[in-house]
Amino acid sequence: MTYPGPSVEGEITHMLAEDADIAEHGVIVTRHPHGVTLHGCVNSEELRDLIMERVRRAYPNLVVDSDIELARLDPPAGEEEL
Amino acid sequence: VTEAVRVAAVGDVHIDEKVAGAFRPALLELRERADMLLLAGDLTRRGTPREAEFVAREFADLPLPVIAVLGNHDYHSDRAGEVVAALREAGLTVLDGDGCVVDVNGVQVGVAGLSGFGGGFAGRCVSEFGEPQTKAFAEYGRVQAERLEKALAALEADLRIALTHYAPVPDTLVGEPFEIYPFLGSYLLGDAIDRTGTAISFHGHAHAGSLRGMTPGGVPVRNVAQPVLQAAYGIFDVPT
């Protein structure tokens, strides 16, 4: 394990947006003493797995934790009356 | 004449081959639940014509009008014209600085929209000053707001609705990192909405934002980014 570099949050943010297979802007990166945690919500398990795989491969010496939720695509339970 | 128009809305569906078909079961329930469906941009992930075909299939042949604007993801591959063409071919109305009117049980409901742009919010915004790139960024946001205002004002309707991808107010960005607000919306869009007698405004883009907000003039704003809704769409009863 390695202490994360000073710009790791920015590097990962760029990577997730600019990787043609991912193109994800909705993931926020926060650091902890031995790595980073990715937070957000994506709409497929396949995309979540791909994000984690790419980040862990790019930063093999960091602990990369996932707090990425999967979007719920059910109809809404009710309506909002304005 | 109906007392309320029932509007279904969602943005940031980001449909690609990984999620194609996932929204369809919920969409088929819309027949009994809404008068129109608004799509607040970021319909695709990379803005490719192939993804646009998936979007077209997802939203085609629904039993209500489907009205959309594009978002930043839909422009990414520089093929927005092809994206729009695929959506229109499937029967969707795609707005870009213009509007349309839908008759809902005798009420003329006008929707005007466009993607919008960033620039920030009053007192913390970019100006047309300095490097050409900075001026271009600020100018583009201003022109988008001017086009929205013109489109809203031109609607001949009983009820006006604004549809954008970018946010017109900061209220609905709460939850996003404060530092990126200038890339999530512009107060100029909110000013345009306030000057045109608009009843409600819908936007997306801010996945970690908040559902409810209001313009300085008191117009309700709803951030319908799909991760905010945590449902396939939201439904809003807008009084006529």
Short mmCIF file of C-alpha atoms in Angstrom, two decimals:
data_model
loop_
_atom_site.label_atom_id
_atom_site.label_comp_id
_atom_site.label_asym_id
_atom_site.label_seq_id
_atom_site.Cartn_x
_atom_site.Cartn_y
_atom_site.Cartn_z
CA MET A 1 0.00 0.00 0.00
CA THR A 2 1.17 3.52 -0.83
CA TYR A 3 -0.01 6.89 0.38
CA PRO A 4 -1.98 8.45 -2.50
CA GLY A 5 -0.21 11.17 -4.50
CA PRO A 6 -1.31 14.78 -4.16
CA SER A 7 -3.37 14.84 -7.36
CA VAL A 8 -4.80 11.36 -7.42
CA GLU A 9 -8.43 12.56 -7.18
CA GLY A 10 -7.93 14.73 -10.27
CA GLU A 11 -6.11 12.01 -12.19
CA ILE A 12 -8.92 9.53 -11.59
CA THR A 13 -11.63 12.09 -12.42
CA HIS A 14 -9.94 12.78 -15.76
CA MET A 15 -9.45 9.09 -16.40
CA LEU A 16 -13.10 8.18 -15.82
CA ALA A 17 -14.36 11.00 -18.05
CA GLU A 18 -11.87 10.50 -20.86
CA ASP A 19 -11.70 6.70 -21.01
CA ALA A 20 -13.80 5.98 -24.09
CA ASP A 21 -15.27 2.84 -22.54
CA ILE A 22 -16.38 4.66 -19.39
CA ALA A 23 -17.17 8.35 -20.15
CA GLU A 24 -18.46 8.89 -16.62
CA HIS A 25 -18.60 12.30 -14.91
CA GLY A 26 -20.78 11.34 -11.99
CA VAL A 27 -18.19 9.63 -9.82
CA ILE A 28 -16.60 11.65 -7.03
CA VAL A 29 -13.18 10.57 -5.70
CA THR A 30 -12.20 11.05 -2.07
CA ARG A 31 -8.96 9.96 -0.41
CA HIS A 32 -8.22 7.98 2.72
CA PRO A 33 -4.81 7.18 4.25
CA HIS A 34 -4.04 4.23 1.96
CA GLY A 35 -6.01 5.05 -1.15
CA VAL A 36 -9.25 6.39 -2.47
CA THR A 37 -12.98 5.76 -2.38
CA LEU A 38 -15.16 6.24 -5.46
CA HIS A 39 -18.66 7.57 -4.76
CA GLY A 40 -21.60 7.99 -7.10
CA CYS A 41 -24.36 6.22 -8.95
CA VAL A 42 -24.14 4.49 -12.33
CA ASN A 43 -26.80 2.74 -14.36
CA SER A 44 -25.26 -0.69 -14.91
CA GLU A 45 -23.30 -3.24 -12.93
CA GLU A 46 -21.08 -3.72 -15.97
CA LEU A 47 -20.06 -0.06 -15.89
CA ARG A 48 -19.44 -0.13 -12.15
CA ASP A 49 -17.22 -3.21 -12.52
CA LEU A 50 -15.35 -1.60 -15.43
CA ILE A 51 -14.69 1.58 -13.44
CA MET A 52 -13.29 -0.34 -10.49
CA GLU A 53 -11.19 -2.59 -12.71
CA ARG A 54 -9.65 0.30 -14.64
CA VAL A 55 -8.88 2.37 -11.54
CA ARG A 56 -7.38 -0.56 -9.64
CA ARG A 57 -5.25 -1.46 -12.65
CA ALA A 58 -4.00 2.12 -12.99
CA TYR A 59 -3.21 2.40 -9.26
CA PRO A 60 -2.08 -1.09 -8.19
CA ASN A 61 -0.44 0.19 -5.01
CA LEU A 62 -3.49 2.01 -3.70
CA VAL A 63 -6.51 0.62 -1.91
CA VAL A 64 -9.46 1.54 -4.14
CA ASP A 65 -12.82 1.23 -2.37
CA SER A 66 -16.20 1.43 -4.06
CA ASP A 67 -19.17 3.40 -2.79
CA ILE A 68 -20.78 3.41 -6.24
CA GLU A 69 -24.47 2.58 -6.20
CA LEU A 70 -26.56 1.18 -9.00
CA ALA A 71 -29.39 3.33 -10.33
CA ARG A 72 -32.95 2.17 -9.63
CA LEU A 73 -35.05 2.17 -12.77
CA ASP A 74 -38.49 1.35 -11.36
CA PRO A 75 -41.48 3.60 -12.01
CA PRO A 76 -41.93 6.22 -9.27
CA ALA A 77 -44.23 5.34 -6.39
CA GLY A 78 -46.12 8.64 -6.60
CA GLU A 79 -46.35 12.12 -8.07
CA GLU A 80 -45.36 15.53 -6.80
CA GLU A 81 -48.20 18.06 -6.72
CA LEU A 82 -46.87 21.54 -7.34
CA VAL B 1 -60.34 21.75 -19.22
CA THR B 2 -57.86 19.94 -17.02
CA GLU B 3 -56.77 21.51 -13.70
CA ALA B 4 -53.26 20.08 -13.77
CA VAL B 5 -50.91 18.82 -16.40
CA ARG B 6 -49.06 15.68 -15.45
CA VAL B 7 -45.45 15.88 -16.64
CA ALA B 8 -43.07 12.92 -16.50
CA ALA B 9 -39.42 13.90 -16.71
CA VAL B 10 -35.97 12.37 -16.50
CA GLY B 11 -32.46 13.31 -17.59
CA ASP B 12 -29.08 11.65 -17.73
CA VAL B 13 -30.35 8.23 -18.77
CA HIS B 14 -26.99 7.64 -20.53
CA ILE B 15 -28.25 4.80 -22.67
CA ASP B 16 -25.66 2.64 -24.38
CA GLU B 17 -25.44 -1.05 -25.16
CA LYS B 18 -25.05 -1.82 -21.43
CA VAL B 19 -28.45 -0.40 -20.44
CA ALA B 20 -30.47 -0.64 -23.64
CA GLY B 21 -34.00 -1.78 -22.79
CA ALA B 22 -33.65 -1.20 -19.05
CA PHE B 23 -36.05 1.79 -18.96
CA ARG B 24 -38.62 0.29 -21.29
CA PRO B 25 -40.78 -1.62 -18.75
CA ALA B 26 -41.25 1.50 -16.63
CA LEU B 27 -41.90 3.66 -19.68
CA LEU B 28 -44.74 1.44 -20.80
CA GLU B 29 -46.61 2.38 -17.59
CA LEU B 30 -46.69 6.03 -18.64
CA ARG B 31 -49.94 5.62 -20.58
CA GLU B 32 -51.98 5.92 -17.39
CA ARG B 33 -49.68 8.25 -15.50
CA ALA B 34 -48.57 11.27 -17.55
CA ASP B 35 -49.52 13.66 -20.34
CA MET B 36 -46.01 14.09 -21.70
CA LEU B 37 -42.46 12.88 -21.09
CA LEU B 38 -39.57 15.35 -20.99
CA LEU B 39 -35.97 14.18 -21.45
CA ALA B 40 -33.44 16.60 -19.94
CA GLY B 41 -30.34 15.69 -21.94
CA ASP B 42 -27.45 13.23 -21.64
CA LEU B 43 -29.53 10.64 -23.38
CA THR B 44 -26.39 8.83 -24.55
CA ARG B 45 -23.03 8.15 -22.94
CA ARG B 46 -20.68 9.25 -25.74
CA GLY B 47 -23.01 10.87 -28.28
CA THR B 48 -22.54 8.28 -31.01
CA PRO B 49 -25.15 7.50 -33.66
CA ARG B 50 -25.16 3.88 -32.46
CA GLU B 51 -26.10 4.99 -28.94
CA ALA B 52 -28.73 7.30 -30.40
CA GLU B 53 -30.34 4.27 -32.04
CA PHE B 54 -30.59 2.61 -28.60
CA VAL B 55 -32.17 5.80 -27.21
CA ALA B 56 -34.58 5.97 -30.13
CA ARG B 57 -35.70 2.39 -29.53
CA GLU B 58 -36.07 3.02 -25.78
CA PHE B 59 -38.41 5.99 -26.23
CA ALA B 60 -40.17 5.15 -29.51
CA ASP B 61 -43.87 4.38 -29.79
CA LEU B 62 -44.82 5.56 -26.31
CA PRO B 63 -48.45 6.61 -25.80
CA LEU B 64 -47.58 10.27 -25.06
CA PRO B 65 -45.47 13.05 -26.59
CA VAL B 66 -41.75 12.73 -25.85
CA ILE B 67 -39.82 16.02 -25.86
CA ALA B 68 -36.05 16.12 -25.43
CA VAL B 69 -32.99 18.34 -25.33
CA LEU B 70 -29.42 17.16 -25.69
CA GLY B 71 -26.76 17.25 -22.98
CA ASN B 72 -22.99 17.51 -22.98
CA HIS B 73 -22.53 13.74 -23.41
CA ASP B 74 -24.70 13.86 -26.54
CA TYR B 75 -22.26 16.35 -28.11
CA HIS B 76 -19.10 14.46 -27.17
CA SER B 77 -18.53 12.64 -30.47
CA ASP B 78 -19.23 15.77 -32.55
CA ARG B 79 -22.14 13.95 -34.19
CA ALA B 80 -25.06 15.72 -32.56
CA GLY B 81 -26.79 16.18 -35.90
CA GLU B 82 -26.93 12.44 -36.41
CA VAL B 83 -28.10 11.91 -32.82
CA VAL B 84 -30.95 14.39 -33.31
CA ALA B 85 -31.90 12.83 -36.65
CA ALA B 86 -32.16 9.35 -35.10
CA LEU B 87 -34.35 10.63 -32.28
CA ARG B 88 -36.64 12.56 -34.62
CA GLU B 89 -36.92 9.55 -36.89
CA ALA B 90 -38.29 7.66 -33.86
CA GLY B 91 -40.92 10.33 -33.26
CA LEU B 92 -39.27 12.32 -30.48
CA THR B 93 -39.37 16.12 -30.54
CA VAL B 94 -35.85 17.47 -30.00
CA LEU B 95 -35.57 21.11 -28.97
CA ASP B 96 -32.56 23.34 -29.51
CA GLY B 97 -33.54 26.92 -28.89
CA ASP B 98 -37.11 26.38 -30.03
CA GLY B 99 -40.38 25.11 -28.62
CA CYS B 100 -43.48 23.05 -29.21
CA VAL B 101 -47.06 23.11 -27.96
CA VAL B 102 -49.03 20.08 -26.78
CA ASP B 103 -52.79 20.10 -26.28
CA VAL B 104 -53.58 18.44 -22.95
CA ASN B 105 -57.35 18.18 -22.58
CA GLY B 106 -57.85 21.70 -23.92
CA VAL B 107 -54.85 23.28 -22.23
CA GLN B 108 -52.10 24.42 -24.55
CA VAL B 109 -48.84 23.40 -22.89
CA GLY B 110 -45.72 24.95 -24.37
CA VAL B 111 -42.27 23.49 -23.84
CA ALA B 112 -39.17 25.43 -24.89
CA GLY B 113 -35.67 24.22 -24.37
CA LEU B 114 -32.06 23.67 -25.24
CA SER B 115 -29.04 22.17 -23.61
CA GLY B 116 -27.91 25.40 -21.91
CA PHE B 117 -24.39 25.76 -20.59
CA GLY B 118 -22.27 26.55 -17.58
CA GLY B 119 -20.90 29.86 -16.40
CA GLY B 120 -21.81 29.91 -12.75
CA PHE B 121 -24.21 31.78 -10.55
CA ALA B 122 -24.74 35.38 -9.59
CA GLY B 123 -21.66 36.81 -7.94
CA ARG B 124 -19.58 33.73 -8.72
CA CYS B 125 -19.68 33.55 -12.48
CA VAL B 126 -17.42 33.76 -15.49
CA SER B 127 -17.32 36.98 -17.54
CA GLU B 128 -16.49 37.76 -21.16
CA PHE B 129 -13.02 39.02 -20.30
CA GLY B 130 -9.46 37.84 -20.79
CA GLU B 131 -8.24 35.00 -22.94
CA PRO B 132 -10.24 34.14 -26.08
CA GLN B 133 -11.11 30.76 -24.57
CA THR B 134 -12.54 32.37 -21.42
CA LYS B 135 -14.52 34.85 -23.48
CA ALA B 136 -15.83 32.07 -25.71
CA PHE B 137 -16.94 30.04 -22.68
CA ALA B 138 -18.80 32.99 -21.17
CA GLU B 139 -20.28 34.10 -24.47
CA TYR B 140 -21.62 30.64 -25.28
CA GLY B 141 -23.44 30.52 -21.94
CA ARG B 142 -24.93 33.96 -22.48
CA VAL B 143 -26.12 33.10 -25.99
CA GLN B 144 -27.72 29.88 -24.76
CA ALA B 145 -29.70 31.86 -22.17
CA GLU B 146 -30.75 34.42 -24.76
CA ARG B 147 -31.97 31.67 -27.06
CA LEU B 148 -33.92 30.05 -24.22
CA GLU B 149 -35.60 33.34 -23.37
CA LYS B 150 -36.56 33.94 -26.98
CA ALA B 151 -37.97 30.42 -27.34
CA LEU B 152 -39.98 30.66 -24.12
CA ALA B 153 -41.35 34.09 -25.02
CA ALA B 154 -42.42 32.86 -28.46
CA LEU B 155 -44.61 30.07 -27.09
CA GLU B 156 -48.29 30.68 -27.67
CA ALA B 157 -49.53 28.57 -24.80
CA ASP B 158 -51.56 28.58 -21.59
CA LEU B 159 -48.67 27.06 -19.65
CA ARG B 160 -44.94 27.46 -20.33
CA ILE B 161 -42.36 24.86 -19.34
CA ALA B 162 -38.57 25.27 -19.64
CA LEU B 163 -36.42 22.23 -20.39
CA THR B 164 -32.62 22.36 -20.20
CA HIS B 165 -29.76 20.06 -19.42
CA TYR B 166 -27.73 22.57 -17.42
CA ALA B 167 -29.11 24.00 -14.19
CA PRO B 168 -30.68 27.48 -14.00
CA VAL B 169 -30.27 27.81 -10.23
CA PRO B 170 -27.73 26.64 -7.62
CA ASP B 171 -30.40 25.21 -5.29
CA THR B 172 -30.63 21.98 -7.25
CA LEU B 173 -26.85 21.54 -7.22
CA VAL B 174 -26.64 21.09 -3.46
CA GLY B 175 -24.76 17.84 -2.93
CA GLU B 176 -22.32 18.49 -5.77
CA PRO B 177 -18.81 19.79 -4.98
CA PHE B 178 -19.15 23.57 -4.76
CA GLU B 179 -16.04 24.02 -6.93
CA ILE B 180 -17.75 22.59 -10.02
CA TYR B 181 -20.94 24.68 -9.89
CA PRO B 182 -19.74 26.92 -12.79
CA PHE B 183 -19.65 23.81 -14.99
CA LEU B 184 -23.11 22.68 -13.95
CA GLY B 185 -25.23 25.68 -14.82
CA SER B 186 -25.75 29.39 -15.20
CA TYR B 187 -27.88 31.98 -13.46
CA LEU B 188 -28.53 33.51 -16.90
CA LEU B 189 -30.82 30.56 -17.64
CA GLY B 190 -32.75 31.34 -14.46
CA ASP B 191 -33.09 34.97 -15.47
CA ALA B 192 -34.48 33.90 -18.85
CA ILE B 193 -37.03 31.68 -17.11
CA ASP B 194 -38.05 34.48 -14.75
CA ARG B 195 -38.62 36.96 -17.56
CA THR B 196 -41.01 34.79 -19.55
CA GLY B 197 -43.88 33.78 -17.28
CA THR B 198 -42.66 30.21 -17.11
CA ALA B 199 -44.56 27.84 -14.81
CA ILE B 200 -41.81 25.31 -14.09
CA SER B 201 -38.32 24.38 -15.22
CA PHE B 202 -36.73 20.95 -15.52
CA HIS B 203 -33.03 20.16 -15.88
CA GLY B 204 -30.52 17.35 -15.41
CA HIS B 205 -26.70 17.19 -15.41
CA ALA B 206 -26.15 17.30 -11.64
CA HIS B 207 -26.12 13.64 -10.66
CA ALA B 208 -25.28 14.37 -7.03
CA GLY B 209 -27.52 17.41 -6.78
CA SER B 210 -30.94 17.95 -5.21
CA LEU B 211 -34.43 17.58 -6.62
CA ARG B 212 -36.05 20.89 -5.70
CA GLY B 213 -35.13 24.50 -6.25
CA MET B 214 -36.60 27.85 -7.22
CA THR B 215 -35.54 30.76 -9.37
CA PRO B 216 -35.16 34.20 -7.78
CA GLY B 217 -38.54 35.03 -9.33
CA GLY B 218 -40.24 32.06 -7.67
CA VAL B 219 -40.43 29.58 -10.54
CA PRO B 220 -40.12 25.98 -9.31
CA VAL B 221 -37.07 24.13 -10.66
CA ARG B 222 -36.68 20.36 -10.61
CA ASN B 223 -33.41 18.50 -11.16
CA VAL B 224 -34.58 15.29 -12.82
CA ALA B 225 -31.14 13.73 -13.30
CA GLN B 226 -31.86 10.01 -13.02
CA PRO B 227 -29.48 9.38 -10.11
CA VAL B 228 -31.31 12.11 -8.17
CA LEU B 229 -34.75 10.66 -8.90
CA GLN B 230 -33.70 7.07 -8.16
CA ALA B 231 -36.54 5.98 -10.42
CA ALA B 232 -37.02 5.64 -14.15
CA TYR B 233 -38.64 9.10 -14.20
CA GLY B 234 -40.39 11.56 -11.93
CA ILE B 235 -43.99 12.72 -12.29
CA PHE B 236 -45.04 16.28 -11.53
CA ASP B 237 -48.58 17.68 -11.44
CA VAL B 238 -48.31 21.24 -12.75
CA PRO B 239 -51.44 23.33 -12.07
CA THR B 240 -52.89 25.08 -15.11
#
